[in-house]
Amino acid sequence: MNDTDFMREALREAEAAAREGELPVGCVIVKDGAIIARAHNCCEASRDATAHAELLAIRQASATCGDWRLNRCTLYVTLEPCPMCAGAIMQARVGRLVYGAANPEQGCAGSLYRIPEDPAFPHFCPSDGGVLAEECQALLEHFFAARRGRRDGMPPA
């Protein structure tokens, strides 16, 4: 499997989040070519602002590996991480980050800031964005359009 295949798995998680009324963000963590963790946003159901897909997947991967250091893992997420998640990725020593859609409002892996690659921090996590970006973005746009009561995603005339 390659980056596109793993991002498709993250998209499946994001679709599950959307079905549950959650912001459709999905994440998988891969080690040695196998998915060891998968999660999607659960903030609404858990009433927990920290229940982002990345944090839930990091917890799961750490439990699976028996170590909080995930330096031999790649984290795939459908939306560029926010500051909290980018920080958690650094704290978990994730080896590589791959994201789908850019997050111009809160993205801290390239849009607003590059926390994972900031030389001020002791851990460097290379990040690649734009993998299946159009599909990831379309899922988000459809979700927000549906929340606003529009089916086509277009603003009212």
CSV table of C-alpha atoms in Angstrom, one decimal:
chain,number,residue,atom,x,y,z
A,1,MET,CA,0.0,0.0,0.0
A,2,ASN,CA,1.1,3.6,-0.6
A,3,ASP,CA,0.2,7.1,0.7
A,4,THR,CA,-2.9,7.2,-1.4
A,5,ASP,CA,-4.2,3.8,-0.2
A,6,PHE,CA,-3.6,4.8,3.4
A,7,MET,CA,-5.3,8.2,2.9
A,8,ARG,CA,-8.3,6.3,1.5
A,9,GLU,CA,-8.5,4.4,4.8
A,10,ALA,CA,-8.3,7.7,6.7
A,11,LEU,CA,-11.2,9.0,4.4
A,12,ARG,CA,-13.3,6.0,5.5
A,13,GLU,CA,-12.8,7.1,9.1
A,14,ALA,CA,-13.8,10.7,8.1
A,15,GLU,CA,-16.9,9.3,6.4
A,16,ALA,CA,-17.8,7.5,9.6
A,17,ALA,CA,-17.4,10.7,11.6
A,18,ALA,CA,-19.7,12.5,9.2
A,19,ARG,CA,-22.4,9.8,9.6
A,20,GLU,CA,-22.2,10.4,13.3
A,21,GLY,CA,-22.6,14.1,13.0
A,22,GLU,CA,-19.0,14.8,13.8
A,23,LEU,CA,-16.6,17.0,11.8
A,24,PRO,CA,-15.4,14.6,9.1
A,25,VAL,CA,-11.8,14.1,10.0
A,26,GLY,CA,-10.2,10.6,9.9
A,27,CYS,CA,-6.8,9.3,10.8
A,28,VAL,CA,-4.8,6.1,10.5
A,29,ILE,CA,-1.4,5.3,11.8
A,30,VAL,CA,0.9,2.9,9.9
A,31,LYS,CA,3.9,1.0,11.1
A,32,ASP,CA,5.9,-1.3,8.9
A,33,GLY,CA,3.2,-1.1,6.2
A,34,ALA,CA,0.3,-2.1,8.4
A,35,ILE,CA,-2.4,0.1,10.0
A,36,ILE,CA,-2.0,-0.1,13.8
A,37,ALA,CA,-4.5,2.6,14.7
A,38,ARG,CA,-7.6,4.2,13.2
A,39,ALA,CA,-9.9,6.9,14.5
A,40,HIS,CA,-12.2,9.8,13.6
A,41,ASN,CA,-13.3,12.9,15.4
A,42,CYS,CA,-15.6,12.2,18.4
A,43,CYS,CA,-15.8,15.7,20.0
A,44,GLU,CA,-19.6,15.9,19.8
A,45,ALA,CA,-20.3,12.4,21.1
A,46,SER,CA,-17.7,12.5,23.9
A,47,ARG,CA,-18.3,16.2,24.7
A,48,ASP,CA,-14.5,16.5,24.7
A,49,ALA,CA,-12.7,19.2,22.7
A,50,THR,CA,-9.6,17.1,22.6
A,51,ALA,CA,-11.3,14.1,20.9
A,52,HIS,CA,-9.7,14.8,17.6
A,53,ALA,CA,-8.9,11.9,15.2
A,54,GLU,CA,-5.2,12.4,15.6
A,55,LEU,CA,-5.1,12.3,19.4
A,56,LEU,CA,-7.4,9.2,19.5
A,57,ALA,CA,-5.3,7.4,16.9
A,58,ILE,CA,-2.0,8.3,18.7
A,59,ARG,CA,-3.4,6.9,22.0
A,60,GLN,CA,-4.5,3.7,20.2
A,61,ALA,CA,-1.1,3.3,18.4
A,62,SER,CA,0.8,3.9,21.6
A,63,ALA,CA,-1.2,1.1,23.3
A,64,THR,CA,-0.7,-1.2,20.3
A,65,CYS,CA,3.1,-0.5,20.3
A,66,GLY,CA,3.5,-0.5,24.0
A,67,ASP,CA,5.4,2.8,23.7
A,68,TRP,CA,4.5,6.5,23.5
A,69,ARG,CA,7.3,7.0,20.9
A,70,LEU,CA,5.9,6.5,17.4
A,71,ASN,CA,9.1,7.4,15.5
A,72,ARG,CA,8.7,4.4,13.1
A,73,CYS,CA,5.1,5.3,12.3
A,74,THR,CA,3.4,7.5,9.7
A,75,LEU,CA,0.3,9.3,10.6
A,76,TYR,CA,-2.3,9.9,7.8
A,77,VAL,CA,-5.0,12.5,8.4
A,78,THR,CA,-7.6,13.9,6.1
A,79,LEU,CA,-7.3,17.5,7.3
A,80,GLU,CA,-4.1,19.4,8.1
A,81,PRO,CA,-3.6,19.2,11.9
A,82,CYS,CA,-4.6,22.0,14.2
A,83,PRO,CA,-2.0,23.4,16.7
A,84,MET,CA,-3.1,20.9,19.4
A,85,CYS,CA,-2.8,17.9,17.1
A,86,ALA,CA,0.5,19.1,15.6
A,87,GLY,CA,1.9,19.4,19.1
A,88,ALA,CA,0.7,15.9,20.0
A,89,ILE,CA,2.3,14.5,16.8
A,90,MET,CA,5.6,16.1,17.9
A,91,GLN,CA,5.2,14.8,21.5
A,92,ALA,CA,4.5,11.3,20.3
A,93,ARG,CA,7.7,11.5,18.1
A,94,VAL,CA,5.7,10.5,15.0
A,95,GLY,CA,8.1,9.7,12.2
A,96,ARG,CA,6.1,11.2,9.3
A,97,LEU,CA,2.9,13.1,8.8
A,98,VAL,CA,0.8,12.9,5.7
A,99,TYR,CA,-2.4,15.0,5.4
A,100,GLY,CA,-5.1,15.6,2.8
A,101,ALA,CA,-6.8,18.9,2.7
A,102,ALA,CA,-5.1,22.1,3.8
A,103,ASN,CA,-6.6,23.9,6.9
A,104,PRO,CA,-6.1,27.6,6.2
A,105,GLU,CA,-7.9,28.6,9.4
A,106,GLN,CA,-6.0,26.4,11.9
A,107,GLY,CA,-3.4,24.3,10.0
A,108,CYS,CA,-0.1,24.0,11.7
A,109,ALA,CA,1.7,21.7,9.2
A,110,GLY,CA,2.0,24.2,6.4
A,111,SER,CA,-0.9,26.6,6.2
A,112,LEU,CA,-0.4,28.9,9.2
A,113,TYR,CA,2.7,27.4,10.7
A,114,ARG,CA,4.9,24.3,10.4
A,115,ILE,CA,5.1,22.9,14.0
A,116,PRO,CA,6.2,19.4,12.9
A,117,GLU,CA,9.2,20.8,11.0
A,118,ASP,CA,10.1,23.7,13.2
A,119,PRO,CA,13.9,23.5,14.1
A,120,ALA,CA,13.2,25.1,17.5
A,121,PHE,CA,11.8,21.7,18.7
A,122,PRO,CA,13.9,18.7,19.5
A,123,HIS,CA,11.9,16.4,17.2
A,124,PHE,CA,11.6,16.9,13.4
A,125,CYS,CA,8.6,15.3,11.7
A,126,PRO,CA,8.6,15.6,7.9
A,127,SER,CA,5.1,16.4,6.6
A,128,ASP,CA,3.5,16.0,3.1
A,129,GLY,CA,0.2,17.6,2.4
A,130,GLY,CA,-2.2,17.4,-0.5
A,131,VAL,CA,-2.7,13.6,-0.7
A,132,LEU,CA,-6.3,13.1,-2.0
A,133,ALA,CA,-6.8,16.8,-1.1
A,134,GLU,CA,-9.8,17.2,-3.4
A,135,GLU,CA,-11.6,14.2,-1.9
A,136,CYS,CA,-10.8,15.3,1.6
A,137,GLN,CA,-12.0,18.9,1.0
A,138,ALA,CA,-15.1,17.7,-0.8
A,139,LEU,CA,-16.2,15.7,2.2
A,140,LEU,CA,-15.7,18.7,4.5
A,141,GLU,CA,-17.6,21.0,2.1
A,142,HIS,CA,-20.5,18.6,1.8
A,143,PHE,CA,-20.6,18.3,5.6
A,144,PHE,CA,-20.8,22.0,6.1
A,145,ALA,CA,-23.3,22.5,3.3
A,146,ALA,CA,-25.6,19.9,4.8
A,147,ARG,CA,-25.3,21.6,8.2
A,148,ARG,CA,-26.4,24.9,6.6
A,149,GLY,CA,-29.4,23.2,5.0
A,150,ARG,CA,-28.1,23.2,1.4
A,151,ARG,CA,-27.6,20.1,-0.6
A,152,ASP,CA,-25.5,21.5,-3.5
A,153,GLY,CA,-22.9,23.2,-1.3
A,154,MET,CA,-23.4,26.5,-3.2
A,155,PRO,CA,-24.2,29.7,-1.4
A,156,PRO,CA,-27.8,31.1,-1.7
A,157,ALA,CA,-28.4,33.3,-4.8
